Short mmCIF file of C-alpha atoms and ligand atoms in Angstrom, two decimals:
data_model
loop_
_atom_site.label_atom_id
_atom_site.label_comp_id
_atom_site.label_asym_id
_atom_site.label_seq_id
_atom_site.Cartn_x
_atom_site.Cartn_y
_atom_site.Cartn_z
CA MET A 212 122.19 105.35 100.67
CA TYR A 213 124.88 102.69 102.05
CA LEU A 214 126.08 101.32 105.59
CA PHE A 215 128.78 102.74 107.53
CA ILE A 216 130.72 101.56 110.45
CA GLY A 217 131.60 105.32 112.02
CA THR A 218 130.93 108.23 114.10
CA LEU A 219 127.47 108.70 115.23
CA ASP A 220 127.70 112.54 114.45
CA SER A 221 127.75 111.20 110.73
CA ILE A 222 124.34 110.00 110.25
CA ASN A 223 122.65 113.19 109.35
CA LYS A 224 124.94 113.11 106.06
CA SER A 225 122.55 112.75 103.05
CA LYS A 226 123.92 109.77 102.01
CA ILE A 227 124.41 107.78 105.16
CA SER A 228 121.28 105.42 106.03
CA SER A 229 122.92 103.42 109.06
CA ILE A 230 125.41 103.43 111.41
CA LEU A 231 126.12 100.48 113.18
CA GLN A 232 128.50 100.47 116.34
CA GLN A 233 129.82 96.89 118.14
CA GLY A 234 130.35 97.76 121.94
CA ASP A 235 128.14 98.52 124.32
CA CYS A 236 125.93 100.88 124.09
CA LEU A 237 125.87 102.47 127.68
CA GLU A 238 129.64 103.61 126.41
CA ILE A 239 128.65 104.55 122.71
CA LEU A 240 125.06 106.28 123.13
CA LYS A 241 127.20 108.94 125.14
CA LYS A 242 128.65 109.89 121.90
CA LEU A 243 125.31 110.81 120.58
CA PRO A 244 125.03 114.19 120.24
CA ASN A 245 121.94 115.60 122.09
CA ASN A 246 118.42 115.83 120.39
CA SER A 247 119.94 113.79 117.69
CA VAL A 248 117.20 110.94 117.02
CA ASP A 249 113.28 110.71 116.59
CA LEU A 250 112.75 106.89 117.51
CA VAL A 251 113.99 104.28 119.37
CA VAL A 252 112.83 100.97 118.82
CA THR A 253 114.92 98.16 121.45
CA ASP A 254 114.41 95.17 123.00
CA PRO A 255 117.01 95.02 126.07
CA PRO A 256 118.15 91.57 127.24
CA TYR A 257 116.42 90.96 130.00
CA GLU A 258 119.23 90.05 132.67
CA PHE A 259 120.96 93.76 131.30
CA ALA A 260 124.06 94.23 134.31
CA ALA A 261 123.41 96.45 136.70
CA HIS A 262 125.66 99.85 137.70
CA GLY A 263 123.42 102.49 139.04
CA GLY A 264 124.41 106.13 139.26
CA GLY A 265 125.16 108.87 136.90
CA GLY A 266 124.03 109.83 133.86
CA ALA A 267 122.43 113.43 132.94
CA PHE A 268 118.63 113.51 132.44
CA GLY A 269 115.53 115.73 133.41
CA SER A 270 115.25 116.13 137.76
CA LYS A 271 112.03 114.03 137.74
CA GLN A 272 113.86 111.15 135.92
CA ARG A 273 116.91 112.22 138.64
CA GLU A 274 113.96 111.27 142.30
CA TYR A 275 112.90 108.15 140.45
CA HIS A 276 116.61 107.24 139.29
CA ASN A 277 117.74 107.75 143.09
CA GLU A 278 114.63 105.47 144.27
CA LEU A 279 115.05 102.83 141.76
CA GLU A 280 119.05 102.56 143.22
CA ASN A 281 117.70 101.50 146.64
CA SER A 282 115.09 99.21 146.02
CA ASP A 283 115.52 95.80 144.11
CA ILE A 284 113.01 96.98 141.60
CA THR A 285 115.54 97.43 138.57
CA LYS A 286 117.47 94.32 139.29
CA GLY A 287 119.09 93.01 135.87
CA PHE A 288 118.54 96.01 134.30
CA ASP A 289 120.36 99.70 134.34
CA THR A 290 118.18 102.53 134.67
CA LYS A 291 121.53 104.75 132.72
CA ILE A 292 120.28 103.64 129.52
CA LEU A 293 117.15 105.47 129.39
CA ASP A 294 119.06 108.97 130.93
CA GLU A 295 120.82 108.80 127.55
CA LEU A 296 118.08 107.76 125.78
CA ILE A 297 116.03 110.58 127.19
CA ARG A 298 118.46 112.39 126.55
CA VAL A 299 119.36 111.58 122.61
CA MET A 300 116.19 111.77 121.60
CA LYS A 301 114.20 114.99 120.33
CA LYS A 302 110.99 114.07 121.84
CA ILE A 303 110.03 110.74 123.80
CA ASN A 304 109.02 108.40 121.22
CA ILE A 305 110.66 105.28 122.40
CA TYR A 306 108.94 101.31 122.19
CA ILE A 307 110.77 99.32 124.95
CA TRP A 308 109.91 95.19 124.78
CA CYS A 309 109.87 93.75 128.30
CA ASN A 310 109.10 91.24 130.42
CA LYS A 311 106.66 91.12 133.15
CA GLU A 312 108.66 91.66 136.23
CA GLN A 313 110.49 94.84 134.25
CA ILE A 314 106.38 96.39 133.64
CA ASN A 315 106.13 98.54 136.69
CA MET A 316 109.96 100.14 136.51
CA TYR A 317 109.32 100.88 133.31
CA LEU A 318 105.83 102.51 133.81
CA ASN A 319 107.35 104.50 137.07
CA TYR A 320 110.22 106.05 135.29
CA PHE A 321 108.18 107.28 132.29
CA LYS A 322 105.27 107.97 134.50
CA ASP A 323 104.92 111.66 132.96
CA TYR A 324 104.69 110.18 129.25
CA ASN A 325 101.31 108.85 127.45
CA MET A 326 101.56 105.04 127.42
CA ASP A 327 99.97 102.31 125.13
CA LEU A 328 100.79 98.40 126.08
CA LEU A 329 101.09 96.14 123.19
CA VAL A 330 101.52 92.56 122.89
CA TYR A 331 102.61 89.60 121.23
CA CYS A 332 101.46 86.47 122.02
CA LYS A 333 102.93 83.60 120.29
CA THR A 334 101.05 80.52 119.03
CA ASN A 335 103.58 78.13 120.09
CA PRO A 336 104.69 78.70 123.13
CA VAL A 337 107.74 76.36 124.99
CA PRO A 338 105.77 74.39 126.90
CA THR A 339 105.99 74.71 130.95
CA CYS A 340 105.45 72.62 133.81
CA ASN A 341 102.95 72.48 136.62
CA ASN A 342 101.59 75.71 138.70
CA LYS A 343 102.95 78.06 135.76
CA TYR A 344 101.15 79.83 132.88
CA LEU A 345 102.82 79.78 129.78
CA SER A 346 105.37 82.19 128.85
CA ASP A 347 103.33 83.10 125.32
CA ILE A 348 103.16 86.65 125.82
CA GLU A 349 105.31 89.39 125.40
CA TYR A 350 105.01 93.11 126.21
CA LEU A 351 105.95 96.17 124.54
CA LEU A 352 105.28 99.45 126.02
CA PHE A 353 105.05 102.82 123.93
CA PHE A 354 106.54 106.02 125.22
CA ARG A 355 106.05 109.41 124.17
CA GLU A 356 105.59 112.83 124.88
CA LYS A 357 102.85 115.28 123.96
CA GLY A 358 102.97 116.28 120.47
CA VAL A 359 104.13 113.19 118.75
CA LYS A 360 102.09 111.77 116.19
CA VAL A 361 101.53 108.27 115.81
CA TYR A 362 100.92 107.90 111.59
CA GLY A 363 100.10 104.61 109.82
CA GLU A 364 96.32 103.28 108.87
CA TYR A 365 94.30 100.58 110.16
CA ALA A 366 96.09 97.48 109.23
CA THR A 367 99.08 99.07 111.31
CA LYS A 368 98.12 100.23 113.95
CA HIS A 369 96.94 97.09 116.40
CA LYS A 370 98.11 96.84 120.10
CA TYR A 371 97.92 93.05 119.73
CA TYR A 372 100.18 90.93 117.09
CA ILE A 373 98.97 86.96 117.82
CA MET A 374 101.85 84.22 115.53
CA PRO A 375 103.71 81.59 115.94
CA THR A 376 107.87 82.57 116.91
CA ASN A 377 109.17 82.93 113.75
CA LYS A 378 111.94 79.78 114.33
CA ALA A 379 113.33 80.22 110.14
CA ASP A 380 113.85 84.19 110.79
CA LYS A 381 115.85 82.34 114.46
CA LYS A 382 117.28 79.92 112.48
CA LYS A 383 118.69 81.59 109.51
CA TYR A 384 119.89 84.78 112.70
CA ASN A 385 121.02 82.21 114.81
CA HIS A 386 119.92 84.54 116.93
CA PRO A 387 117.69 83.58 120.35
CA THR A 388 115.36 85.97 120.13
CA VAL A 389 114.67 87.94 117.06
CA LYS A 390 111.66 89.82 116.91
CA PRO A 391 109.06 89.68 114.08
CA LEU A 392 110.12 92.15 111.25
CA GLU A 393 106.12 92.37 110.85
CA ILE A 394 105.78 93.93 114.22
CA ILE A 395 108.44 95.95 114.04
CA GLU A 396 107.94 97.57 110.45
CA ASN A 397 104.49 98.75 111.85
CA LEU A 398 106.73 100.17 114.82
CA VAL A 399 108.41 102.41 112.42
CA ILE A 400 105.87 102.94 109.87
CA ASN A 401 103.02 104.34 112.34
CA SER A 402 105.99 106.41 115.10
CA SER A 403 108.80 107.85 111.95
CA GLN A 404 108.72 109.27 109.05
CA GLU A 405 111.04 108.90 105.87
CA ASN A 406 114.45 110.18 106.11
CA GLU A 407 114.19 109.59 110.19
CA ILE A 408 116.28 108.74 112.93
CA VAL A 409 115.56 105.31 114.21
CA LEU A 410 118.08 103.81 117.20
CA ASP A 411 118.31 100.31 118.90
CA PRO A 412 120.92 99.79 121.32
CA PHE A 413 120.53 96.87 121.51
CA MET A 414 120.31 95.31 118.39
CA GLY A 415 120.84 91.91 118.25
CA SER A 416 120.43 90.46 114.87
CA GLY A 417 119.05 93.63 113.61
CA THR A 418 114.99 93.49 113.09
CA THR A 419 114.62 97.19 113.85
CA GLY A 420 117.20 97.96 111.07
CA GLU A 421 116.34 95.82 108.47
CA ALA A 422 112.14 97.80 109.34
CA SER A 423 114.11 101.13 108.86
CA ILE A 424 116.11 100.67 106.28
CA LYS A 425 113.48 99.04 104.25
CA ASN A 426 111.13 101.53 105.04
CA LYS A 427 113.29 104.82 104.03
CA ARG A 428 114.17 105.58 107.82
CA LYS A 429 117.45 105.69 108.38
CA PHE A 430 118.93 103.78 111.33
CA ILE A 431 121.32 103.46 114.42
CA GLY A 432 122.50 100.32 115.79
CA ILE A 433 124.81 98.87 118.42
CA GLU A 434 125.06 95.30 119.52
CA ILE A 435 127.64 94.21 122.03
CA ASP A 436 128.67 90.71 121.03
CA GLU A 437 130.56 90.32 117.53
CA THR A 438 128.86 87.26 116.73
CA TYR A 439 125.33 89.22 116.45
CA PHE A 440 127.18 92.35 115.47
CA ASN A 441 128.07 90.22 112.29
CA THR A 442 124.82 88.94 111.35
CA ALA A 443 123.07 92.80 111.75
CA LYS A 444 125.72 93.55 109.33
CA GLU A 445 125.30 91.25 106.77
CA ARG A 446 121.36 91.58 107.06
CA ILE A 447 121.18 95.28 106.81
CA LYS A 448 123.63 95.52 103.88
CA GLU A 449 121.67 93.25 102.22
CA VAL A 450 118.38 95.30 102.77
CA GLU A 451 120.65 98.36 101.38
CA ASP A 452 122.31 96.84 98.36
CA ILE A 453 117.97 95.90 97.31
CA GLN A 454 116.94 99.08 97.92
CA GLN A 455 119.73 100.83 95.55
CA LYS A 456 118.81 98.58 92.71
CA GLU A 457 115.15 100.54 93.20
C1 SAM B 270 116.90 90.91 123.00
S1 SAM B 270 118.42 90.56 121.89
C2 SAM B 270 117.31 91.64 120.76
C3 SAM B 270 117.06 90.83 119.88
C4 SAM B 270 116.80 91.98 118.25
N1 SAM B 270 115.09 92.94 119.13
C5 SAM B 270 116.56 91.28 117.36
O1 SAM B 270 115.25 91.20 116.53
O2 SAM B 270 117.41 90.14 116.65
C6 SAM B 270 119.18 92.25 123.24
C7 SAM B 270 120.47 92.62 122.21
O3 SAM B 270 121.16 93.26 123.01
C8 SAM B 270 122.89 92.92 123.40
N2 SAM B 270 123.30 93.30 124.05
C9 SAM B 270 123.41 93.13 126.19
N3 SAM B 270 123.96 94.20 126.10
C10 SAM B 270 124.33 95.04 125.87
C11 SAM B 270 124.95 96.29 125.46
N4 SAM B 270 125.01 96.47 126.60
N5 SAM B 270 125.54 96.67 124.75
C12 SAM B 270 124.83 96.89 123.47
N6 SAM B 270 123.64 95.69 122.81
C13 SAM B 270 123.44 95.03 124.17
C14 SAM B 270 122.71 91.24 123.45
O4 SAM B 270 124.20 90.83 122.67
C15 SAM B 270 121.61 90.89 122.60
O5 SAM B 270 122.10 90.42 120.91
#
């Protein structure tokens, strides 16, 4: 198994374990074939630029997309990315981190699918001023269509996580929103099997990549920022090197 920076359709070749690409995921995803990904685990920036319009997707999504375009519910998020993700997934099987303003949009967009809400409660949140609750919860929405299994075991299937933010990883990878590896590993274990393909179009420092490779899944990662991309590349390469020695 080895890391490969190249065309996305090469992921099915047996020796390739991950494909990483630097650039805008909206453009790069277009090169990925239909029905080619088993699981998406992603953490989009909450202020993702809105483009609106276009995309290949089902009529229900199209209907809702049109409604969204005429509202301000998508403020800060381009729903075209969801259309692309639906296109590339074999079956809807997707975890998306989001803030509370985005929950409604996602629930409506994926309203025909089974939904679970997972939460990550931080025990060391940044203090806030008067008249405001602390920002100590992050939301993780899980959508899957009928027939998509949840594997894992008792210990991996909790819907809540209570832990401090991992300051060590933030410092190590120099990324402000690194997610806890433990949570992401559980998602990968619960919702995919060995050798299946996991995609993260907003990979940041590469947490989903590390979780996937550690658990013998294949990984496709996209990141627009060159510095974060290089961090993720090094991080994933390190895990692959360890695995090769095992
Ligand atoms: C919330 S962070 C993800 C952090 C990641 N979960 C981790 O543990 O490191 C979102 C990432 O998406 C990247 N990004 C923003 N717009 C993008 C785009 N259009 N295409 C690809 N990546 C993008 C940002 O640079 C940022 O690193």
